[in-house]
Short mmCIF file of C-alpha atoms in Angstrom, two decimals:
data_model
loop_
_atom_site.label_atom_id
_atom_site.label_comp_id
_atom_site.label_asym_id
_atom_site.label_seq_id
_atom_site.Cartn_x
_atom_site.Cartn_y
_atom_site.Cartn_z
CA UNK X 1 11.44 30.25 16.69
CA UNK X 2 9.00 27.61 16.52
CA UNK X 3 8.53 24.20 18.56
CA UNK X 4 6.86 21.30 17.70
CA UNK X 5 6.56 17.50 17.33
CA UNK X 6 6.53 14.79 14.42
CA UNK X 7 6.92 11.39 13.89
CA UNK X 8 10.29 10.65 12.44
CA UNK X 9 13.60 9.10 12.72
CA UNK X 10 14.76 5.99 14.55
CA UNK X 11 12.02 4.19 15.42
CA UNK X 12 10.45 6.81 17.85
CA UNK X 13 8.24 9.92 17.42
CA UNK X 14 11.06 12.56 18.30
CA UNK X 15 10.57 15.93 19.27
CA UNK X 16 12.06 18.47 17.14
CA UNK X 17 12.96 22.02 17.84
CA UNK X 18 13.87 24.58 15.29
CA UNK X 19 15.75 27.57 16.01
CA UNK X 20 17.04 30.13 13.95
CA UNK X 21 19.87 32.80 14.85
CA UNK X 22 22.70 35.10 12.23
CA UNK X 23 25.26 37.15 13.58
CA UNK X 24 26.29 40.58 12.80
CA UNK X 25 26.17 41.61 9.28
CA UNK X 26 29.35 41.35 7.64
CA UNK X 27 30.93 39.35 10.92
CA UNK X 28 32.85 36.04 10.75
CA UNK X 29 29.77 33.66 12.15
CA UNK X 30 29.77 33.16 15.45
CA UNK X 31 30.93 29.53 17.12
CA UNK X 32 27.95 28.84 19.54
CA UNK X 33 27.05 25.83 21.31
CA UNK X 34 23.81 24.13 21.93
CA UNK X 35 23.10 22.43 25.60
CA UNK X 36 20.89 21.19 27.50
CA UNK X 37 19.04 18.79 30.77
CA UNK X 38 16.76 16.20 30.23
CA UNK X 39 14.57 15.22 33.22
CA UNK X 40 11.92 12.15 32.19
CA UNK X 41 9.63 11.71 34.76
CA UNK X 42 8.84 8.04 35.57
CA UNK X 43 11.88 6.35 33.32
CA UNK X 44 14.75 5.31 35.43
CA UNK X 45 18.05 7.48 35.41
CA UNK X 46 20.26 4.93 33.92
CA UNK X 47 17.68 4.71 31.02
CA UNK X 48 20.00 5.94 28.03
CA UNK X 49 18.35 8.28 25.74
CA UNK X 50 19.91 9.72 22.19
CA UNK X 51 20.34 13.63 21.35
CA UNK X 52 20.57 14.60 17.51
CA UNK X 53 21.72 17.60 16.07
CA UNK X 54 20.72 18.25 12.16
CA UNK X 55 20.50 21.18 10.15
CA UNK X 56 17.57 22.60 8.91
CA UNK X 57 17.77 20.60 5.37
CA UNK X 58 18.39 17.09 7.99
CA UNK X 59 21.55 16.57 7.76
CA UNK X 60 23.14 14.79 10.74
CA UNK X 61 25.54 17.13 12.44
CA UNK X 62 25.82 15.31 16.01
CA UNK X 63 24.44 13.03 18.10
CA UNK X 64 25.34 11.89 21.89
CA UNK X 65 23.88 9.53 23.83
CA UNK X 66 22.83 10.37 27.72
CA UNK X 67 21.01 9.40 30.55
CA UNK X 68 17.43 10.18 30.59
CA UNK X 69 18.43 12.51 33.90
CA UNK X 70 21.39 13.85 32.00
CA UNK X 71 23.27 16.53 30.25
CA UNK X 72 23.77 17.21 26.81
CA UNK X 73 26.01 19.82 24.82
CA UNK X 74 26.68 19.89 21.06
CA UNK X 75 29.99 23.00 20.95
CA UNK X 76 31.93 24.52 17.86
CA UNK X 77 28.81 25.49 15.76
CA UNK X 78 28.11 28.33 13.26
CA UNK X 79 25.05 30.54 13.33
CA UNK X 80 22.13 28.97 11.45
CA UNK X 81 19.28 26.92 11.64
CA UNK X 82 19.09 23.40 13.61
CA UNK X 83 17.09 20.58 14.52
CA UNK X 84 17.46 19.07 17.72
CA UNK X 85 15.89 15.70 18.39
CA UNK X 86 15.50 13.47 21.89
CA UNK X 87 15.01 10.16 21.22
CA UNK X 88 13.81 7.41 23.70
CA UNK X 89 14.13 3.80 23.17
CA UNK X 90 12.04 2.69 26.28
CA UNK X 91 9.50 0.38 25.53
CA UNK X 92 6.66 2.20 27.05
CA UNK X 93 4.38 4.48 25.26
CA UNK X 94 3.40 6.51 27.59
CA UNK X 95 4.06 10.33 26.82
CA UNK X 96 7.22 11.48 29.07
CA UNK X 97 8.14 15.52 29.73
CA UNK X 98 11.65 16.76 28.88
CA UNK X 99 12.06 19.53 31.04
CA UNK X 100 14.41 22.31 31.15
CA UNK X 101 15.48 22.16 27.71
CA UNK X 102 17.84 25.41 27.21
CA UNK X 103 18.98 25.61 23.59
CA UNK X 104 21.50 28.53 22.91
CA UNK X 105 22.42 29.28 19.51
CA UNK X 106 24.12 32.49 18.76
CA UNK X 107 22.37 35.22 20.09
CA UNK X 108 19.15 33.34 20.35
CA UNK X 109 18.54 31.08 23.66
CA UNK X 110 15.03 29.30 23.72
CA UNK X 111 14.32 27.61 27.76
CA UNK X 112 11.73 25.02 27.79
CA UNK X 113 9.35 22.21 28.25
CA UNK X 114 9.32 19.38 24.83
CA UNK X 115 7.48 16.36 24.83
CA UNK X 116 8.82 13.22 23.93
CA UNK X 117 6.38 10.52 22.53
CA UNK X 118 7.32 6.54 22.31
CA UNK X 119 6.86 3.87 20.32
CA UNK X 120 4.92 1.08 20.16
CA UNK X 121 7.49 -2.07 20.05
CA UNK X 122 5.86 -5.28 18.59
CA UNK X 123 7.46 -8.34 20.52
CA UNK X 124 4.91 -11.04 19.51
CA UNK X 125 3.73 -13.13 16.22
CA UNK X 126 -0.02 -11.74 15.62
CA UNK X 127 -2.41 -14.68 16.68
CA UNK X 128 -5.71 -13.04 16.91
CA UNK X 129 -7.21 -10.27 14.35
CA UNK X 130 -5.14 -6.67 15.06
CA UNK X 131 -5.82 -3.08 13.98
CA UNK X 132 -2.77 -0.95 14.42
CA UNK X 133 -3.51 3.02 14.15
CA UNK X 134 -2.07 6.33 13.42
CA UNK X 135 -2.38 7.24 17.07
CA UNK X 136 -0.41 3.92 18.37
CA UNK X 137 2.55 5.13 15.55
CA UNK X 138 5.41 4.26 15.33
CA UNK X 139 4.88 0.68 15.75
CA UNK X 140 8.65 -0.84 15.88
CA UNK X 141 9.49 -4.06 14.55
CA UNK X 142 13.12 -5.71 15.96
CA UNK X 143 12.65 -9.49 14.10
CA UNK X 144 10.67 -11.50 11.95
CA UNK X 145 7.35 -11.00 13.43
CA UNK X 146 4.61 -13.45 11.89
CA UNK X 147 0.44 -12.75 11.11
CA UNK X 148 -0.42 -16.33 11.71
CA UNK X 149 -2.65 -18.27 9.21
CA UNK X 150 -6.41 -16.89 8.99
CA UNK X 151 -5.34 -13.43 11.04
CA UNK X 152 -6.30 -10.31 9.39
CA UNK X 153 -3.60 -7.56 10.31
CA UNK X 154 -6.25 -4.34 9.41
CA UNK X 155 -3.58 -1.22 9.16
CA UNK X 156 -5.86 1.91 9.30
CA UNK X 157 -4.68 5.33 7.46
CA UNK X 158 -1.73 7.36 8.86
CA UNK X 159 -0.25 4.30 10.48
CA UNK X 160 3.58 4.11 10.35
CA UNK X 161 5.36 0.94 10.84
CA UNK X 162 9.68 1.19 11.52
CA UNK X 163 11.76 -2.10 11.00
CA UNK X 164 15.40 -2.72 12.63
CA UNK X 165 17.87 -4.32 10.44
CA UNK X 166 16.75 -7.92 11.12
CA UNK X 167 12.65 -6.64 10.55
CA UNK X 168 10.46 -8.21 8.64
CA UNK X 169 6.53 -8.85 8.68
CA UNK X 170 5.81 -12.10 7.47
CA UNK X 171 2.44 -12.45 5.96
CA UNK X 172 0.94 -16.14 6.64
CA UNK X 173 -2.66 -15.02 6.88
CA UNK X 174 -4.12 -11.45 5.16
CA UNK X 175 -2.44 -8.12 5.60
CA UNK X 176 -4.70 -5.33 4.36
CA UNK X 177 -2.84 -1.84 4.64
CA UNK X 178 -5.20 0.93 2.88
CA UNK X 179 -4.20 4.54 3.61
CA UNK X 180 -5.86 7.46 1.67
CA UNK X 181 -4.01 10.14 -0.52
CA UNK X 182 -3.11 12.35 2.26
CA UNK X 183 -2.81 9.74 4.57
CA UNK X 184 -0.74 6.70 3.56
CA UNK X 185 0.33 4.29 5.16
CA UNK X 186 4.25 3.71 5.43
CA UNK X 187 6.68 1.21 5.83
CA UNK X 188 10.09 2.26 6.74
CA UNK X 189 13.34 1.86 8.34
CA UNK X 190 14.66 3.10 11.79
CA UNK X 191 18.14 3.97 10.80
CA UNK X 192 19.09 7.86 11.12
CA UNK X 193 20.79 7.36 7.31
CA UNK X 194 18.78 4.46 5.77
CA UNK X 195 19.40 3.24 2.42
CA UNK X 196 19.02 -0.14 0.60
CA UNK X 197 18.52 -3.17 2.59
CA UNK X 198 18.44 -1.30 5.76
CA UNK X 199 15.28 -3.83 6.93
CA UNK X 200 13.91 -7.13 5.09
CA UNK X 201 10.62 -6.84 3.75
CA UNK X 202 7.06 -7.77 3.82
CA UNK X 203 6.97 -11.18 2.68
CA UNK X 204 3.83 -13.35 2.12
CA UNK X 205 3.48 -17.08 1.73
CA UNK X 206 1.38 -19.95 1.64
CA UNK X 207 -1.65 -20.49 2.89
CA UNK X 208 -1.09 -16.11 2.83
CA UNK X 209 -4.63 -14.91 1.32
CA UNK X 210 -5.94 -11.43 -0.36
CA UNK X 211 -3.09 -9.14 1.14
CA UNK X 212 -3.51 -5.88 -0.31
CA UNK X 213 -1.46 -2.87 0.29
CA UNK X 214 -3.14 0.97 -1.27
CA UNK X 215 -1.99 4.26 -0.63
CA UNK X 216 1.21 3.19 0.99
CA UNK X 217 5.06 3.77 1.16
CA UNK X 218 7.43 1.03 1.61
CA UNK X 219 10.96 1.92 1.49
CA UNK X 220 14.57 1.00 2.48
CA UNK X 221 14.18 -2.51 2.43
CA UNK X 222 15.83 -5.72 0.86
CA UNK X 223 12.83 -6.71 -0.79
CA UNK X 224 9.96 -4.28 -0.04
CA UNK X 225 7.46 -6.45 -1.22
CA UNK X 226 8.43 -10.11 -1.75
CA UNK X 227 5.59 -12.91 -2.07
CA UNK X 228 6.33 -16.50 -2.51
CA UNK X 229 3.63 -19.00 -2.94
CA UNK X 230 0.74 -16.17 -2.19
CA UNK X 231 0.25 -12.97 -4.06
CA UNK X 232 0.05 -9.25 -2.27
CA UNK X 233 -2.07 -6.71 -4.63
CA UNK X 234 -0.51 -2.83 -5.16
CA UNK X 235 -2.53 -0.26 -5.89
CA UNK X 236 -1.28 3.94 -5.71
CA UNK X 237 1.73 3.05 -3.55
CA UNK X 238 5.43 4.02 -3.67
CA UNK X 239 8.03 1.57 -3.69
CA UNK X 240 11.55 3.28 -3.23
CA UNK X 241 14.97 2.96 -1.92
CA UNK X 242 15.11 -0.88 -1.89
CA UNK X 243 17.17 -3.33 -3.38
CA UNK X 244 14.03 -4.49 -4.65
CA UNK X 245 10.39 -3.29 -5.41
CA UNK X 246 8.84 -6.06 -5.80
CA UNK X 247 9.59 -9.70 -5.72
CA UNK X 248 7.12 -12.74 -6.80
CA UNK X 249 7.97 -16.26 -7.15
CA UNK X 250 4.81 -19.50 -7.89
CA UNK X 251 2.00 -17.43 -7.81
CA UNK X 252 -0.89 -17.73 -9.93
CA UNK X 253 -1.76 -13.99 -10.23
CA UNK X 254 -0.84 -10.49 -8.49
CA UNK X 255 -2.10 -6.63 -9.35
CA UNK X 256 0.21 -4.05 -9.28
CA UNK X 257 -1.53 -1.15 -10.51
CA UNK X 258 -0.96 3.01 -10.19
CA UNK X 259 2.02 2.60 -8.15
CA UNK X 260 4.93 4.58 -8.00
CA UNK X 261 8.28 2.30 -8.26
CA UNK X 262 11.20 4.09 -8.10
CA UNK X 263 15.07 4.34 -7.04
CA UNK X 264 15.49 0.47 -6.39
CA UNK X 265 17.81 -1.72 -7.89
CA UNK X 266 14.99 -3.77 -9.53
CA UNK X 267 11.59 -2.48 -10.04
CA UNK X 268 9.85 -5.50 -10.50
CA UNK X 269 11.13 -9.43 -10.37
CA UNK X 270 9.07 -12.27 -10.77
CA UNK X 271 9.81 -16.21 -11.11
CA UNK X 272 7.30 -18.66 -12.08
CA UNK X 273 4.61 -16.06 -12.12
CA UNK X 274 1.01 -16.47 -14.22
CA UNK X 275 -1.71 -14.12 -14.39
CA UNK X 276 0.42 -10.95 -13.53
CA UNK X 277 -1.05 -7.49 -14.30
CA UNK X 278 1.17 -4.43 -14.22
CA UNK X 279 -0.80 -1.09 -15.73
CA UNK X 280 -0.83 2.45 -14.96
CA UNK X 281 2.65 2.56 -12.88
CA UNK X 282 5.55 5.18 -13.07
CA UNK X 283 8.50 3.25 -13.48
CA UNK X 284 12.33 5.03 -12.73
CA UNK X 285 14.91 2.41 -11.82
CA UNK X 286 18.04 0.59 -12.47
CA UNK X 287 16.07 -2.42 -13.89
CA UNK X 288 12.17 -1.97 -14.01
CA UNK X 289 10.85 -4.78 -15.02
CA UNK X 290 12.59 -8.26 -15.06
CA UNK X 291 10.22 -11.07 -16.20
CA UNK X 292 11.54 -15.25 -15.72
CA UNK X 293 9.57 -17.85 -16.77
CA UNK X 294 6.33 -15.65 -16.38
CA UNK X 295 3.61 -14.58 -18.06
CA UNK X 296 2.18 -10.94 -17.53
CA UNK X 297 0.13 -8.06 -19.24
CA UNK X 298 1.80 -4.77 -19.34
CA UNK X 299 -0.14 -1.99 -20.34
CA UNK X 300 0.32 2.17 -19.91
CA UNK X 301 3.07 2.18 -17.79
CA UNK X 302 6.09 4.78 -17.96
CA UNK X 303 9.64 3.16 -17.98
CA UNK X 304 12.61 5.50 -16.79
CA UNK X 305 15.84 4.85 -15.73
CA UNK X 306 18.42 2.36 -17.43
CA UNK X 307 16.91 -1.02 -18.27
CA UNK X 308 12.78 -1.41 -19.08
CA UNK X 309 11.70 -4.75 -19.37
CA UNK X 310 13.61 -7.80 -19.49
CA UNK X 311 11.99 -11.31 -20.22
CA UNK X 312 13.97 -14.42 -20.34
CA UNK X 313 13.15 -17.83 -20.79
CA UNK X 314 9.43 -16.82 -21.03
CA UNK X 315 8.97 -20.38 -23.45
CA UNK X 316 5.07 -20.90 -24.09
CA UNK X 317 3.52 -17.86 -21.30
CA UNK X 318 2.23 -14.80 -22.60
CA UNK X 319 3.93 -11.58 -22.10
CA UNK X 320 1.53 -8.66 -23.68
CA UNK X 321 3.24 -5.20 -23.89
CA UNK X 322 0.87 -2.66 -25.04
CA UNK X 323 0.45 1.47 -24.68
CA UNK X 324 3.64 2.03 -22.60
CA UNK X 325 6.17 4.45 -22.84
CA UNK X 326 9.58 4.01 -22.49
CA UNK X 327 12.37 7.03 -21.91
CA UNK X 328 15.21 5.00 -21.09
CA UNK X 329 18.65 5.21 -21.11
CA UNK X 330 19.77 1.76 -22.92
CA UNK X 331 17.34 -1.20 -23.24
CA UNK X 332 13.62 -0.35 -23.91
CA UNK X 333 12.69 -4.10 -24.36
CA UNK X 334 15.56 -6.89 -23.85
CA UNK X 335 14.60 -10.78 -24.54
CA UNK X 336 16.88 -13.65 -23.83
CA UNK X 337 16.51 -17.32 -24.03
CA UNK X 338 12.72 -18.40 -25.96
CA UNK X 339 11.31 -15.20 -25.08
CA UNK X 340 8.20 -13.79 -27.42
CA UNK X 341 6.58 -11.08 -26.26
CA UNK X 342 3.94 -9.37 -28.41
CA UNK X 343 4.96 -5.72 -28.16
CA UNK X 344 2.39 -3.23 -29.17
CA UNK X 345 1.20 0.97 -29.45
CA UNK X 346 4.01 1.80 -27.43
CA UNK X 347 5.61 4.94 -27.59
CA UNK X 348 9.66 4.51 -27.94
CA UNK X 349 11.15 8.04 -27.24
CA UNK X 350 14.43 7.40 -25.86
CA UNK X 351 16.82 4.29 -25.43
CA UNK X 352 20.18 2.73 -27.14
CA UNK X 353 17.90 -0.34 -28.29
CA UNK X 354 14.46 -0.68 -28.75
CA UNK X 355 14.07 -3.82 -28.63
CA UNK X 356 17.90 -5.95 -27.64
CA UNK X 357 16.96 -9.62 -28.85
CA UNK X 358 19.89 -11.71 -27.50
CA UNK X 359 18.97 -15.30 -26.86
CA UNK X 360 22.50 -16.87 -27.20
CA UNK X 361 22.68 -18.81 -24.22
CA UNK X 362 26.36 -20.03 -23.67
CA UNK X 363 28.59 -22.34 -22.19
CA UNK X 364 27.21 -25.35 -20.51
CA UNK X 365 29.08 -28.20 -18.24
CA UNK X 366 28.93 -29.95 -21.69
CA UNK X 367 30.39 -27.92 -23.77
CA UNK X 368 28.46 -25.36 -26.11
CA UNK X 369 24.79 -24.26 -26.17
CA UNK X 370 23.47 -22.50 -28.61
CA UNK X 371 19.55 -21.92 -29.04
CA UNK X 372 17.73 -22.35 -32.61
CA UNK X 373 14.87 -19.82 -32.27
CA UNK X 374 11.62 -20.88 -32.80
CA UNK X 375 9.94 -17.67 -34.04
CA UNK X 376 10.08 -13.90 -34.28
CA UNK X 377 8.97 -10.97 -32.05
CA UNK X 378 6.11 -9.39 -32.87
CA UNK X 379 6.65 -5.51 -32.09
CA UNK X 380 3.90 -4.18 -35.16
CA UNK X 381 2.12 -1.02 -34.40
CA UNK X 382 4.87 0.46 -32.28
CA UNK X 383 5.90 4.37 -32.46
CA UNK X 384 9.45 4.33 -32.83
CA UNK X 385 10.29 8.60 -33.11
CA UNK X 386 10.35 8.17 -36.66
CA UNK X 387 8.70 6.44 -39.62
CA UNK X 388 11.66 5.77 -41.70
CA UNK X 389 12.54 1.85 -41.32
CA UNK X 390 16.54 2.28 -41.85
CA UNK X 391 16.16 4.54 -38.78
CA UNK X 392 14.14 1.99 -36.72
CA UNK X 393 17.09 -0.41 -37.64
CA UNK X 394 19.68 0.88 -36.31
CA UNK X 395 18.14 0.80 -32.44
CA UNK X 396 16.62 -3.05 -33.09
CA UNK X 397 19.40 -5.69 -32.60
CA UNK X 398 18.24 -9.12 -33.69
CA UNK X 399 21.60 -9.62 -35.67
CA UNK X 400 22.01 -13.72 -37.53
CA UNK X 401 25.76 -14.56 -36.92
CA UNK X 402 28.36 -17.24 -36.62
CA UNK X 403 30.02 -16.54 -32.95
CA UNK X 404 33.12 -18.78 -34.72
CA UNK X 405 34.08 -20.68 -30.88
CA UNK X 406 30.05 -20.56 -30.47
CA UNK X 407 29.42 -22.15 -33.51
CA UNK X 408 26.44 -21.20 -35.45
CA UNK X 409 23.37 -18.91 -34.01
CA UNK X 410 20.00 -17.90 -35.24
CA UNK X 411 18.28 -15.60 -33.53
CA UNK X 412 14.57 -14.21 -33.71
CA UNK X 413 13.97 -11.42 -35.86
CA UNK X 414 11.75 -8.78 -34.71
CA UNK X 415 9.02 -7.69 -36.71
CA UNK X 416 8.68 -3.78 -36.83
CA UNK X 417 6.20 -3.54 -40.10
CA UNK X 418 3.90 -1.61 -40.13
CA UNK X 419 4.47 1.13 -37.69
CA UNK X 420 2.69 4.01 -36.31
CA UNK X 421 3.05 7.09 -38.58
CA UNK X 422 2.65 9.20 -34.83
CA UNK X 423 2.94 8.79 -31.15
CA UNK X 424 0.23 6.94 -29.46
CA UNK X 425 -1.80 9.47 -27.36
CA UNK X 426 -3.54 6.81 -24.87
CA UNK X 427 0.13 5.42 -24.03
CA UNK X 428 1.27 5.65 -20.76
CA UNK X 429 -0.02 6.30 -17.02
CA UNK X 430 -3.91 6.84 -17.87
#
């Protein structure tokens, strides 16, 4: 048996205890129940606490809700392994005894003293420069709550910050987050099954200034990171479980570099974006990169996942792709409407297309639009798997055709000549 506390969960640090029982050898396992009295000194008895019951691998079993002088008492349950967790949602964070905890599993019955540990709520927009800590963790956030123009929110390594479903920190002046390797800083959700969506976002605008997030986690959000107007730099991060990694609209330049993006919807969108460098990430999503009237330079990342990169409407900005590697499961490299990137020493080991050049773009409120393609895609240099061209071919589609109700089309060629006789060895992550 062993006791202990973490920070987890719903928005609290919870106590967990883990206890372990089997019955006889050979037996039918036993049906065993697990109770228990909370007594929290100095929070009034109609204060409602929550009990939860998981298994040793966290998955939710139970959970009741009780006074904080109460009784609990999870019944019908097989010998094993649980996790039993008291959470408070006072606003005080002050550390509170639960007393008398009896657990009884089985043939094991554990008697105690656990101690509970609150969070930090954060009621007010930040008018003054703020450092928020490990120690102070969980800070809880309920609504948008606002870092006002010229405050510096300083988040310090370790710190954990939990959103509700209407949470969102709104980045007017400079947020800089920078956790270490072992001690990142995370961004995260209070539900007890988040997914997608389950909280809004960081979000920086105008007059926002030289926001920079490193060695953090950000996950379960709508858009984890989503800057409009002013730019937040990414460096050794993970971005995961959101609807979106990243999303940048009208700014003139944004880093996103050594990252970890994976498990979201969309890796990476931007709109109206200059001056945007993404190198040196791991890529594994349903779309990683999606690229609208922007210009960028993408070098040595890893693609995963379904789509790579897709650029549309790109016109006259400069989209670079050089020394990546893509292992995906259709597109590698889709362009629609004007789009030109220059695609070079990447490694193409796995993908339905290569490079999908489709820039047919359909019916208007007039009647039929159909684009005459300026020039062709330059994808030279490029290890495709294979040096034999009628190969190459058959994963390139830049087909010339009449759509017959479309009327006539001419798309871009891509230009595959000459190609790398073997993989590129600097491609990728460096």
């Amino acid at each position: 048996m062993k006791l202990w506390h973490i920070f987890a969960g719903a928005g609290i640090l919870l106590t967990w205890l883990l206890v372990s029982c089997s019955g006889d050898e050979g037996s039918e396992p036993p049906r065993s129940a697990i109770t228990g009295h909370i007594q929290l000194e100095g929070i009034a008895a109609q204060s409602d606490v929550e009990v939860i019951l998981r298994t040793a691998s966290d998955s939710l079993v139970a959970q009741q809700t009780t006074p904080a002088t109460g009784e609990f008492e999870f019944t019908g349950l097989t010998s094993g392994t649980y996790r039993l967790e008291i959470a408070s949602n006072r606003e005080s964070h002050e550390n509170r005894r639960l007393e008398n905890i009896s657990v009884n599993v089985g043939q094991i019955t554990h008697v105690g003293d656990l101690l509970l540990r609150q969070y930090t709520p954060i009621d007010d927009h930040l008018i003054t420069h703020t450092t928020w800590t490990a120690a102070e963790s969980p800070y809880r956030i309920d609504r948008r709550i606002k870092i006002e123009p010229g405050v510096i929110l300083t988040l310090l390594p370790g710190a954990e910050i939990q959103f509700t479903a209407f949470g969102e920190l709104n980045i007017l002046g400079t947020l800089t987050a920078i956790g270490t390797r072992t001690q990142p800083i995370v961004f995260t959700s209070t539900a007890l099954r988040p997914a997608a969506n389950a909280w809004r976002g960081i979000y920086a605008a105008s007059p926002a200034v030289n926001s920079r997030l490193e060695y953090t986690i950000v996950e379960y959000a709508k858009n984890a990171i989503n800057s409009d107007f002013a730019g937040i730099d990414l460096f050794h991060s993970t971005l995961r479980y959101s609807d979106k990694g990243i999303f940048s609209e009208s700014i003139s330049r944004q880093q996103i570099v050594g990252n970890r993006i994976e498990a979201n919807r969309i890796g990476v969108q931007t709109d109206m974006v200059s001056n945007i460098v993404i190198t040196d990430n791991q890529f594994d999503n349903a779309t990683n990169l999606f690229l609208e009237h922007s210009g960028a330079r993408i070098e040595h990342n890893q693609f995963q996942g379904e789509q790579g990169i897709h650029v549309r409407a790109i016109r006259e900005a400069a989209v670079t792709i050089i020394a990546n590697q893509f292992v995906v499961n259709d597109k590698a490299i889709w362009c629609t409407v004007d789009s030109y990137p220059e695609v070079h020493q990447n490694n193409f080991l796995q993908g339905t297309y290569w490079i999908y050049s489709d820039f047919f773009y359909g019916q208007t409120t007039h009647g039929i639009d159909a684009y005459q393609e300026e020039r062709d895609i330059n994808a030279t240099n490029n290890w495709w798997g294979t040096t034999r061209l009628a190969d190459i071919r058959t994963k390139i589609w830049d087909e010339h055709n009449n759509t017959g109700q479309y009327g006539d089309q001419t798309f871009s060629y891509v230009q595959i000549e000459p190609v790398l006789l073997t993989a590129n060895s600097d491609a990728g992550p460096r």
